[in-house]
């Protein structure tokens, strides 16, 4: 059987997709390698959100193209959002690409790989193209086709083979999808086109997946959706295979504290959070990404406040501090509404951390608009903000409607200015914690003290880990008497570093929750001393 190299670009959705793809391929006998040179099948799970993300993937395609030209017998597959956005056009422009598989079609990947192997001698033959391409195209917004594909995809999520033995410590954290796709159509964004229409997974499937992950040793789940707070699952009836309607809800749900299904027969995001918290007590932490600043009800905040194992962390991108720009972006809220929301969060959850994303240089953004964005940053105690320069994306409304008229030099300047401002704001948000005690989910050794280079995780590991946070032991390091630095995250997602005596102590603590006294901070992290060592809460290994 051939060996696969799988590299992932883009967001957490893609990391999760790669984990599922890997599990699926492994279950039918494929082996995986972290060395592209050792693989005969090279798969790139790609991202289209900004041009930069695409150019990284294109450069990989160039490298594989050269190897193929030099005579190597390789299968090259492009998966994910770029495949969906570029479509078959990519096969023409990059003849080295053998197969394309959109994010909504990943369950078909083994078949595509098989087809390529069978038709490899006719790789240029248009007739073979059909068997090598699986894209949702615009069909993903047609409901019949939609439900068919989503059912197959649901199987992929449900068949998830989580293997704690293969995983390193960080794998005690896992992603769980709650919503696919997006219906918001922010004017700059490709996601509604690449991921298709918004579909919410059934709450029973989600709770069951969380339970199975917990049984496999996972102690933290991160629920994923483009706008998690818009999660809504309509219960009622489902059509069974033989065409009869049957109730979808089993008995017993009423036993839970917060009625998880409201009067209209809907499980809301608040209800879902409550169910996961209450029904899977083995999970030490429940997090979620990404929140949308609109329609985030007090019900969610109340569920968070009353349930201690739900993290006090909200990633809720503002994108801009100018109402005029927000309108052009079609975000559907004003700065005042954003601030009303963040104030409300901090009233309900005084310990909450707030993070976000900002786009600078959106078409027509003036100095005044940019000043308004800086004002917004000063107004909210953001622990961090990812700052992006506007990148016009083919297929979006913004590229058709607006000229990309903010010069690159201005975008760069604004980007740097915001980074500097965010560093100050982040420093203040972190400094607030000095003198307090925090619970830290220990993730990895960092060893900044002794080692000049921080060990880099391989792409393959990143794929299997989900959270993307991992470090291998540096084989070159000596196990001297120096203290070992380890890092983890608080319930508010604040990175925290502290020292322990030696490597063995560190190893024993990874994956557990340690009590730490905070005595220092920086723009992006807390420093502390260990009060109570972490004990792995379960028999792991
Ligand atoms: N669903 C999330 C965001 C998903 S995309 C939300 O609505 O908040 C992640 C981030 O990429 C966005 O928050 C935005 O800041 C950035 N982004 C998306 N499209 C972009 C583009 N065309 N140019 C620059 N940044 C972009
Ligand atoms: Fe893109 Fe807007 Fe959907 Fe977020 S909410 S994924 S920015 S369209
Ligand atoms: Fe990129 Fe697709 Fe995620 S475009 S950000 S990989 S949803």
Coordinates of C-alpha atoms and ligand atoms in Angstrom, one line a residue:
X1 CA 0.0 0.0 0.0
X2 CA 1.3 3.5 -0.8
X3 CA 2.4 6.0 1.8
X4 CA 0.6 9.3 2.2
X5 CA 1.9 12.7 3.1
X6 CA -0.8 15.1 4.2
X7 CA -0.2 18.8 4.9
X8 CA -2.8 21.2 6.2
X9 CA -3.2 24.9 5.6
X10 CA -5.9 27.2 6.9
X11 CA -8.3 27.1 9.9
X12 CA -9.3 24.6 12.6
X13 CA -12.0 23.2 10.3
X14 CA -9.3 22.1 7.9
X15 CA -7.2 20.6 10.8
X16 CA -10.3 18.6 11.8
X17 CA -11.0 17.6 8.2
X18 CA -7.4 16.4 7.9
X19 CA -7.7 14.3 11.0
X20 CA -10.9 12.7 9.6
X21 CA -9.3 12.1 6.2
X22 CA -6.3 10.5 7.9
X23 CA -8.4 8.3 10.1
X24 CA -10.5 7.2 7.1
X25 CA -7.5 6.4 4.9
X26 CA -5.7 4.6 7.7
X27 CA -8.7 2.5 8.4
X28 CA -8.5 1.1 4.8
X29 CA -4.8 0.4 5.1
X30 CA -2.9 3.6 4.0
X31 CA 0.2 4.5 6.0
X32 CA 1.3 8.0 6.7
X33 CA 4.6 9.8 6.8
X34 CA 5.8 13.2 7.9
X35 CA 8.4 13.3 5.1
X36 CA 7.1 14.4 1.7
X37 CA 10.1 12.6 0.2
X38 CA 9.0 9.3 1.5
X39 CA 5.4 9.5 0.2
X40 CA 3.9 8.3 -3.1
X41 CA 0.6 10.1 -2.4
X42 CA 0.8 13.8 -1.5
X43 CA -2.3 15.5 -0.3
X44 CA -2.6 19.2 0.5
X45 CA -5.6 20.3 2.4
X46 CA -5.8 23.9 1.3
X47 CA -7.2 27.3 2.3
X48 CA -8.5 30.1 0.2
X49 CA -9.3 32.8 2.7
X50 CA -6.5 35.1 1.7
X51 CA -4.2 35.1 -1.3
X52 CA -1.2 34.4 0.9
X53 CA -2.7 31.1 2.0
X54 CA -3.2 30.0 -1.6
X55 CA 0.3 30.9 -2.6
X56 CA 1.8 28.7 0.0
X57 CA -0.1 25.8 -1.4
X58 CA 0.8 26.7 -5.0
X59 CA 4.5 26.6 -4.1
X60 CA 4.0 23.0 -2.8
X61 CA 2.3 22.1 -6.1
X62 CA 5.4 23.5 -7.9
X63 CA 7.7 21.3 -5.9
X64 CA 5.7 18.1 -6.5
X65 CA 5.4 19.0 -10.1
X66 CA 9.2 19.0 -10.4
X67 CA 9.4 15.6 -8.8
X68 CA 6.9 14.2 -11.2
X69 CA 8.8 15.7 -14.1
X70 CA 11.9 14.0 -12.9
X71 CA 10.1 10.7 -13.3
X72 CA 8.7 10.0 -9.8
X73 CA 5.4 8.1 -9.8
X74 CA 3.3 10.3 -7.5
X75 CA -0.3 11.0 -6.8
X76 CA -0.9 14.7 -6.1
X77 CA -4.3 15.7 -4.6
X78 CA -5.6 19.1 -3.7
X79 CA -8.2 19.0 -1.0
X80 CA -10.2 21.7 0.8
X81 CA -11.3 25.2 0.1
X82 CA -8.9 26.0 -2.8
X83 CA -10.0 22.9 -4.7
X84 CA -13.6 24.0 -4.3
X85 CA -12.8 27.6 -5.2
X86 CA -10.6 27.0 -8.2
X87 CA -12.5 24.0 -9.5
X88 CA -11.4 21.9 -12.5
X89 CA -9.6 25.0 -13.9
X90 CA -6.8 24.0 -11.5
X91 CA -6.3 20.7 -13.3
X92 CA -5.7 22.6 -16.5
X93 CA -3.3 25.1 -15.0
X94 CA -1.5 22.6 -12.9
X95 CA -1.4 19.3 -14.9
X96 CA 0.6 17.7 -12.1
X97 CA -2.5 17.7 -9.9
X98 CA -4.2 14.3 -10.1
X99 CA -7.3 14.9 -8.0
X100 CA -9.5 17.6 -6.5
X101 CA -11.7 17.1 -3.5
X102 CA -13.7 19.9 -1.9
X103 CA -14.3 20.2 1.8
X104 CA -17.9 18.9 1.4
X105 CA -16.8 15.7 -0.5
X106 CA -14.0 14.4 1.7
X107 CA -15.8 11.0 2.2
X108 CA -15.1 10.3 -1.5
X109 CA -11.4 10.7 -1.2
X110 CA -10.4 7.0 -1.2
X111 CA -12.4 6.5 -4.3
X112 CA -10.7 9.4 -6.1
X113 CA -7.3 8.0 -5.1
X114 CA -8.3 4.6 -6.5
X115 CA -9.5 6.1 -9.7
X116 CA -6.3 8.0 -10.2
X117 CA -4.3 4.8 -9.7
X118 CA -6.4 3.1 -12.3
X119 CA -6.3 5.8 -14.9
X120 CA -2.8 7.1 -14.3
X121 CA -1.6 6.3 -17.8
X122 CA -4.4 8.5 -19.2
X123 CA -4.0 11.3 -16.7
X124 CA -4.5 13.9 -19.3
X125 CA -7.6 12.3 -20.7
X126 CA -10.6 14.5 -20.1
X127 CA -12.7 11.4 -19.7
X128 CA -10.8 10.4 -16.6
X129 CA -11.4 13.8 -15.1
X130 CA -14.8 12.9 -13.8
X131 CA -13.4 10.2 -11.6
X132 CA -10.7 12.4 -10.1
X133 CA -12.8 15.4 -9.1
X134 CA -15.3 15.7 -6.2
X135 CA -16.5 19.2 -5.7
X136 CA -19.8 20.4 -4.3
X137 CA -19.9 23.3 -6.8
X138 CA -23.0 25.4 -6.6
X139 CA -25.1 22.2 -5.9
X140 CA -24.3 22.6 -2.3
X141 CA -26.9 25.3 -2.0
X142 CA -29.6 23.1 -3.5
X143 CA -31.4 21.4 -0.7
X144 CA -31.8 17.8 -2.1
X145 CA -28.2 17.5 -3.1
X146 CA -27.2 19.2 0.1
X147 CA -28.9 16.7 2.4
X148 CA -27.4 13.8 0.4
X149 CA -23.9 15.0 0.7
X150 CA -24.2 16.1 4.3
X151 CA -25.4 12.6 5.3
X152 CA -22.3 11.1 3.8
X153 CA -20.2 13.7 5.5
X154 CA -22.0 13.1 8.8
X155 CA -20.8 9.5 8.5
X156 CA -17.2 10.7 8.2
X157 CA -17.5 12.7 11.4
X158 CA -19.2 9.9 13.2
X159 CA -16.7 7.2 12.0
X160 CA -13.9 9.3 13.6
X161 CA -11.3 6.9 14.9
X162 CA -9.5 8.8 17.6
X163 CA -6.4 7.1 18.6
X164 CA -4.8 8.3 21.9
X165 CA -1.9 6.0 21.5
X166 CA -0.7 7.6 18.4
X167 CA -1.4 11.0 19.8
X168 CA 1.0 13.1 21.9
X169 CA -0.2 15.0 24.9
X170 CA -2.0 17.8 23.0
X171 CA -4.3 15.2 21.5
X172 CA -6.1 15.2 24.8
X173 CA -7.7 18.2 23.1
X174 CA -9.9 17.6 20.1
X175 CA -12.1 19.5 17.7
X176 CA -15.8 18.7 17.3
X177 CA -17.8 20.2 14.5
X178 CA -21.2 21.5 15.3
X179 CA -22.0 23.5 12.2
X180 CA -20.8 23.2 8.6
X181 CA -20.7 26.0 6.1
X182 CA -21.8 29.6 6.5
X183 CA -24.7 31.7 5.3
X184 CA -23.5 35.1 6.3
X185 CA -21.9 36.2 3.1
X186 CA -19.6 38.9 4.5
X187 CA -18.6 40.6 1.3
X188 CA -14.9 39.8 1.5
X189 CA -15.2 36.2 2.4
X190 CA -14.9 33.0 0.4
X191 CA -16.1 30.6 3.1
X192 CA -19.8 30.6 2.1
X193 CA -18.7 29.6 -1.4
X194 CA -16.1 27.0 -0.4
X195 CA -17.9 25.4 2.5
X196 CA -21.4 25.8 1.2
X197 CA -24.6 26.4 3.1
X198 CA -24.9 26.4 6.8
X199 CA -26.0 23.0 8.2
X200 CA -26.2 22.2 11.9
X201 CA -25.3 18.7 13.1
X202 CA -27.8 16.9 15.2
X203 CA -27.1 17.5 18.9
X204 CA -27.3 13.7 19.7
X205 CA -24.4 13.1 17.2
X206 CA -22.4 15.9 18.8
X207 CA -22.9 14.8 22.3
X208 CA -22.1 11.2 21.3
X209 CA -18.9 12.3 19.6
X210 CA -17.8 14.2 22.7
X211 CA -18.5 11.2 24.9
X212 CA -16.5 8.9 22.6
X213 CA -13.6 11.4 22.6
X214 CA -13.7 11.6 26.4
X215 CA -13.7 7.8 26.6
X216 CA -10.5 7.8 24.4
X217 CA -8.8 10.2 26.8
X218 CA -9.7 13.6 25.5
X219 CA -10.2 16.2 28.3
X220 CA -10.9 19.3 26.2
X221 CA -13.1 19.7 23.2
X222 CA -13.3 22.7 21.0
X223 CA -16.7 23.0 19.2
X224 CA -16.2 24.4 15.7
X225 CA -18.5 26.5 13.5
X226 CA -18.1 29.7 11.5
X227 CA -20.7 31.3 13.8
X228 CA -21.2 28.9 16.6
X229 CA -23.8 31.0 18.4
X230 CA -26.1 30.7 15.4
X231 CA -26.3 26.9 16.1
X232 CA -30.0 25.8 15.9
X233 CA -31.2 22.3 15.4
X234 CA -34.8 21.7 14.6
X235 CA -36.1 18.6 16.1
X236 CA -39.5 17.1 15.4
X237 CA -39.7 14.4 12.9
X238 CA -37.2 12.7 10.7
X239 CA -38.0 10.6 7.7
X240 CA -36.8 7.0 8.1
X241 CA -35.4 4.9 5.4
X242 CA -38.7 3.3 4.6
X243 CA -40.3 6.7 4.3
X244 CA -42.2 6.7 7.6
X245 CA -41.8 9.6 9.9
X246 CA -40.4 8.9 13.4
X247 CA -39.7 11.1 16.4
X248 CA -36.1 12.1 16.5
X249 CA -35.8 12.7 20.2
X250 CA -35.4 9.9 22.7
X251 CA -36.9 10.1 26.1
X252 CA -35.1 11.4 29.1
X253 CA -33.8 14.7 27.8
X254 CA -36.2 16.6 30.1
X255 CA -34.0 15.5 32.9
X256 CA -31.5 18.2 32.3
X257 CA -31.4 21.4 34.2
X258 CA -31.6 23.9 31.4
X259 CA -34.4 22.7 29.1
X260 CA -32.1 21.8 26.1
X261 CA -34.9 21.8 23.6
X262 CA -37.1 25.0 23.6
X263 CA -40.8 25.2 23.0
X264 CA -40.4 25.4 19.2
X265 CA -38.6 22.1 19.2
X266 CA -35.2 23.6 18.7
X267 CA -31.8 22.9 20.4
X268 CA -30.1 26.2 20.6
X269 CA -26.4 26.8 21.1
X270 CA -27.1 27.4 24.8
X271 CA -28.9 24.1 25.0
X272 CA -26.2 22.3 23.2
X273 CA -23.5 23.6 25.5
X274 CA -25.5 22.7 28.5
X275 CA -26.1 19.2 27.2
X276 CA -22.4 18.6 26.5
X277 CA -21.4 20.0 29.9
X278 CA -23.9 18.0 31.8
X279 CA -23.8 14.7 29.8
X280 CA -20.1 14.4 29.4
X281 CA -18.7 15.1 32.9
X282 CA -15.3 13.6 32.0
X283 CA -14.5 16.7 29.8
X284 CA -12.5 19.1 31.9
X285 CA -12.9 21.9 29.4
X286 CA -15.4 22.8 26.7
X287 CA -14.4 25.6 24.3
X288 CA -16.0 26.9 21.1
X289 CA -14.9 28.9 18.0
X290 CA -15.9 31.3 16.3
X291 CA -18.6 33.5 17.8
X292 CA -20.5 36.0 15.8
X293 CA -21.0 39.4 17.5
X294 CA -24.7 39.4 16.5
X295 CA -27.4 37.3 18.1
X296 CA -25.3 36.1 21.0
X297 CA -28.0 35.7 23.6
X298 CA -27.8 36.0 27.4
X299 CA -29.0 32.3 27.5
X300 CA -25.5 31.3 26.3
X301 CA -23.8 33.5 28.8
X302 CA -26.0 32.2 31.6
X303 CA -25.2 28.6 30.6
X304 CA -21.5 29.5 30.6
X305 CA -21.7 31.3 34.0
X306 CA -23.5 28.3 35.6
X307 CA -21.2 25.6 34.2
X308 CA -17.6 25.8 35.4
X309 CA -16.1 23.5 32.8
X310 CA -17.1 25.7 29.9
X311 CA -14.1 28.0 29.1
X312 CA -14.3 31.7 29.7
X313 CA -13.1 32.5 26.3
X314 CA -14.8 34.1 23.3
X315 CA -13.2 34.5 19.9
X316 CA -15.5 37.1 18.5
X317 CA -14.1 39.0 15.5
X318 CA -15.1 42.7 15.1
X319 CA -13.3 43.0 11.7
X320 CA -13.5 46.8 11.9
X321 CA -14.3 49.7 14.2
X322 CA -15.9 51.8 11.6
X323 CA -19.7 51.5 11.0
X324 CA -19.3 52.6 7.4
X325 CA -16.8 49.7 6.7
X326 CA -18.9 47.2 8.7
X327 CA -21.8 48.0 6.5
X328 CA -19.7 47.5 3.3
X329 CA -18.5 44.2 4.8
X330 CA -22.2 43.2 5.3
X331 CA -21.4 42.2 8.9
X332 CA -24.9 43.2 10.1
X333 CA -23.9 45.0 13.4
X334 CA -22.6 48.3 14.4
X335 CA -19.6 49.2 16.7
X336 CA -22.1 50.1 19.3
X337 CA -23.7 46.7 19.1
X338 CA -20.4 45.0 19.3
X339 CA -19.5 47.0 22.4
X340 CA -22.9 46.3 24.0
X341 CA -22.1 42.6 23.4
X342 CA -18.6 42.6 24.9
X343 CA -19.8 44.6 27.9
X344 CA -22.5 42.1 28.4
X345 CA -20.0 39.3 28.2
X346 CA -17.8 40.9 30.9
X347 CA -20.9 41.6 33.1
X348 CA -21.9 37.9 33.1
X349 CA -18.4 36.5 33.1
X350 CA -15.9 39.0 34.7
X351 CA -13.1 36.5 34.1
X352 CA -13.7 36.0 30.4
X353 CA -11.1 36.7 27.8
X354 CA -12.1 38.2 24.5
X355 CA -10.1 37.8 21.3
X356 CA -10.9 38.7 17.7
X357 CA -9.9 39.4 14.1
X358 CA -9.5 42.7 12.3
X359 CA -9.2 43.4 8.6
X360 CA -7.2 46.5 7.7
X361 CA -7.3 48.1 4.3
X362 CA -10.8 47.1 3.3
X363 CA -11.7 49.0 0.1
X364 CA -12.3 52.8 0.8
X365 CA -10.9 52.5 4.4
X366 CA -9.8 56.0 5.3
X367 CA -7.5 57.2 8.1
X368 CA -10.7 58.1 9.9
X369 CA -12.1 54.6 9.6
X370 CA -8.8 53.2 10.8
X371 CA -8.8 55.5 13.8
X372 CA -12.2 54.2 14.7
X373 CA -10.8 50.7 14.6
X374 CA -8.0 51.7 17.0
X375 CA -10.6 53.3 19.3
X376 CA -12.5 50.0 19.3
X377 CA -9.3 48.1 20.3
X378 CA -8.7 50.6 23.1
X379 CA -12.3 50.1 24.3
X380 CA -12.2 46.3 24.8
X381 CA -9.6 44.4 26.9
X382 CA -8.7 42.1 23.9
X383 CA -6.3 39.3 24.9
X384 CA -5.3 39.1 21.3
X385 CA -6.5 40.1 17.8
X386 CA -5.5 38.5 14.6
X387 CA -4.9 41.3 12.1
X388 CA -5.2 40.7 8.4
X389 CA -4.6 42.9 5.4
X390 CA -7.6 42.8 3.1
X391 CA -7.1 40.4 0.3
X392 CA -9.5 40.5 -2.6
X393 CA -10.9 37.0 -3.3
X394 CA -12.3 35.9 -6.6
X395 CA -16.0 35.0 -6.4
X396 CA -16.8 37.3 -3.5
X397 CA -19.1 40.4 -3.6
X398 CA -16.3 42.7 -2.5
X399 CA -14.0 42.0 -5.4
X400 CA -16.9 42.7 -7.8
X401 CA -18.3 45.7 -6.0
X402 CA -15.2 47.6 -4.7
X403 CA -11.8 48.5 -6.0
X404 CA -9.0 47.3 -3.8
X405 CA -8.0 50.9 -3.5
X406 CA -6.0 51.0 -0.3
X407 CA -2.3 50.8 -1.3
X408 CA -0.3 47.8 -0.1
X409 CA 2.1 50.2 1.8
X410 CA -0.9 51.7 3.7
X411 CA -2.2 48.3 4.5
X412 CA 1.2 47.3 5.8
X413 CA 1.4 50.5 7.9
X414 CA -2.0 50.0 9.4
X415 CA -1.3 46.4 10.1
X416 CA 1.9 47.2 12.0
X417 CA 0.2 50.0 13.9
X418 CA -2.6 47.8 15.0
X419 CA -0.1 45.0 16.0
X420 CA 1.7 47.5 18.2
X421 CA -1.5 48.7 19.7
X422 CA -2.8 45.2 20.3
X423 CA 0.5 44.3 22.0
X424 CA -0.1 47.1 24.5
X425 CA -3.7 46.1 25.0
X426 CA -2.8 42.4 25.3
X427 CA -0.1 43.3 27.8
X428 CA -2.6 45.1 30.0
X429 CA -5.1 42.3 29.7
X430 CA -2.5 39.7 30.7
X431 CA -1.0 42.0 33.5
X432 CA -4.5 42.0 35.1
X433 CA -3.9 38.4 36.1
X434 CA -0.7 39.0 38.1
X435 CA -1.1 37.9 41.7
X436 CA -4.0 35.6 40.9
X437 CA -4.2 31.8 40.8
X438 CA -5.2 30.0 37.6
X439 CA -5.9 26.5 36.4
X440 CA -3.6 25.6 33.5
X441 CA -4.2 22.7 31.1
X442 CA -0.6 21.6 30.6
X443 CA 0.1 21.1 26.9
X444 CA 3.8 20.9 26.2
X445 CA 7.4 21.5 27.2
X446 CA 8.7 24.7 25.7
X447 CA 12.2 24.7 27.1
X448 CA 13.0 28.3 26.0
X449 CA 15.7 28.4 28.6
X450 CA 18.1 25.9 27.3
X451 CA 17.4 25.4 23.7
X452 CA 18.1 27.8 21.0
X453 CA 15.5 26.4 18.7
X454 CA 12.0 25.5 19.7
X455 CA 11.3 22.1 18.3
X456 CA 9.0 22.3 15.3
X457 CA 6.2 20.0 15.0
X458 CA 5.8 18.2 11.8
X459 CA 2.8 18.8 9.5
X460 CA 1.7 15.3 10.0
X461 CA 1.5 15.7 13.8
X462 CA -0.3 18.9 13.5
X463 CA -2.9 17.1 11.5
X464 CA -3.4 14.5 14.1
X465 CA -3.4 16.8 17.0
X466 CA -6.2 19.2 16.2
X467 CA -5.2 22.0 18.5
X468 CA -2.1 22.5 16.6
X469 CA -0.1 22.9 19.7
X470 CA 2.6 20.3 20.1
X471 CA 6.3 20.0 20.4
X472 CA 8.5 17.0 20.0
X473 CA 11.3 16.4 22.4
X474 CA 14.4 17.9 21.1
X475 CA 16.7 15.0 20.6
X476 CA 19.7 17.2 20.9
X477 CA 18.8 18.5 24.4
X478 CA 20.6 17.3 27.4
X479 CA 18.6 16.3 30.5
X480 CA 20.7 18.5 32.8
X481 CA 19.5 19.8 36.2
X482 CA 18.0 23.0 34.7
X483 CA 14.4 23.4 35.3
X484 CA 12.1 22.6 32.4
X485 CA 9.6 25.1 31.2
X486 CA 6.2 24.0 30.3
X487 CA 3.2 25.8 28.9
X488 CA -0.5 25.5 28.8
X489 CA -3.7 27.5 28.8
X490 CA -6.0 28.9 31.4
X491 CA -9.8 28.7 31.1
X492 CA -9.7 32.1 29.5
X493 CA -7.3 30.7 26.9
X494 CA -4.3 32.7 28.2
X495 CA -1.0 31.0 27.5
X496 CA 0.8 30.3 30.7
X497 CA 4.4 29.2 31.2
X498 CA 6.1 27.9 34.3
X499 CA 9.0 25.8 35.4
X500 CA 9.1 22.3 36.8
X501 CA 12.0 20.4 38.2
X502 CA 12.9 18.1 35.3
X503 CA 11.7 16.4 32.2
X504 CA 10.1 13.5 34.0
X505 CA 8.0 15.8 36.1
X506 CA 7.0 17.7 33.0
X507 CA 6.1 14.5 31.1
X508 CA 3.9 13.4 34.0
X509 CA 2.0 16.7 34.0
X510 CA 1.2 17.0 30.4
X511 CA -2.4 16.7 29.7
X512 CA -3.4 17.5 33.3
X513 CA -4.6 20.6 35.0
X514 CA -2.1 22.4 37.2
X515 CA -2.7 25.2 39.7
X516 CA -0.4 28.1 39.0
X517 CA 0.2 31.4 40.7
X518 CA 0.7 34.2 38.2
X519 CA 3.7 36.4 38.9
X520 CA 4.5 37.9 35.6
X521 CA 3.1 38.6 32.1
X522 CA 3.8 39.8 28.6
X523 CA 1.6 40.9 25.6
X524 CA 0.8 37.3 24.8
X525 CA 1.4 35.2 27.9
X526 CA 1.4 34.8 31.7
X527 CA 4.3 33.5 33.7
X528 CA 3.8 31.7 37.0
X529 CA 4.9 29.3 39.6
X530 CA 3.5 26.0 40.2
X531 CA 1.3 25.6 43.3
X532 CA -0.2 22.1 42.7
X533 CA 1.2 19.7 40.1
X534 CA -1.1 18.5 37.5
X535 CA -2.2 15.0 37.7
X536 CA -3.5 13.4 34.6
X537 CA -7.1 13.1 35.5
X538 CA -7.5 9.8 33.7
X539 CA -5.5 6.7 33.0
X540 CA -3.9 7.9 29.9
X541 CA -1.8 5.3 28.1
Ligands
LIG1 N1 -16.4 32.9 10.6 C1 -15.5 33.8 11.2 C2 -14.2 34.0 10.4 C3 -13.7 33.0 9.5 S1 -12.4 33.5 8.4 C4 -16.2 35.1 11.5 O1 -17.0 35.5 10.8 O2 -15.7 35.8 12.4 C5 -11.2 34.0 9.5 C6 -10.8 35.5 9.4 O3 -10.1 35.7 8.2 C7 -11.9 36.5 9.4 O4 -12.4 36.8 10.7 C8 -11.3 37.7 8.7 O5 -10.8 38.5 9.7 C9 -10.2 37.1 7.9 N2 -10.6 37.2 6.5 C10 -11.6 36.6 5.8 N3 -11.6 36.9 4.5 C11 -10.6 37.8 4.3 C12 -10.1 38.5 3.2 N4 -10.6 38.4 2.0 N5 -9.0 39.3 3.4 C13 -8.4 39.4 4.6 N6 -8.9 38.8 5.7 C14 -9.9 38.0 5.6
LIG2 FE1 -16.8 34.5 6.3 FE2 -18.6 36.1 7.4 FE3 -19.1 33.5 7.3 FE4 -17.2 34.4 9.0 S1 -19.4 34.9 9.1 S2 -17.1 32.7 7.6 S3 -16.3 36.1 7.8 S4 -18.9 34.9 5.6
LIG3 FE1 -9.5 28.7 4.8 FE2 -11.5 27.3 4.2 FE3 -10.9 27.6 6.7 S1 -10.9 29.1 3.2 S2 -10.1 29.6 6.7 S3 -9.7 26.5 5.2 S4 -13.0 27.4 5.8

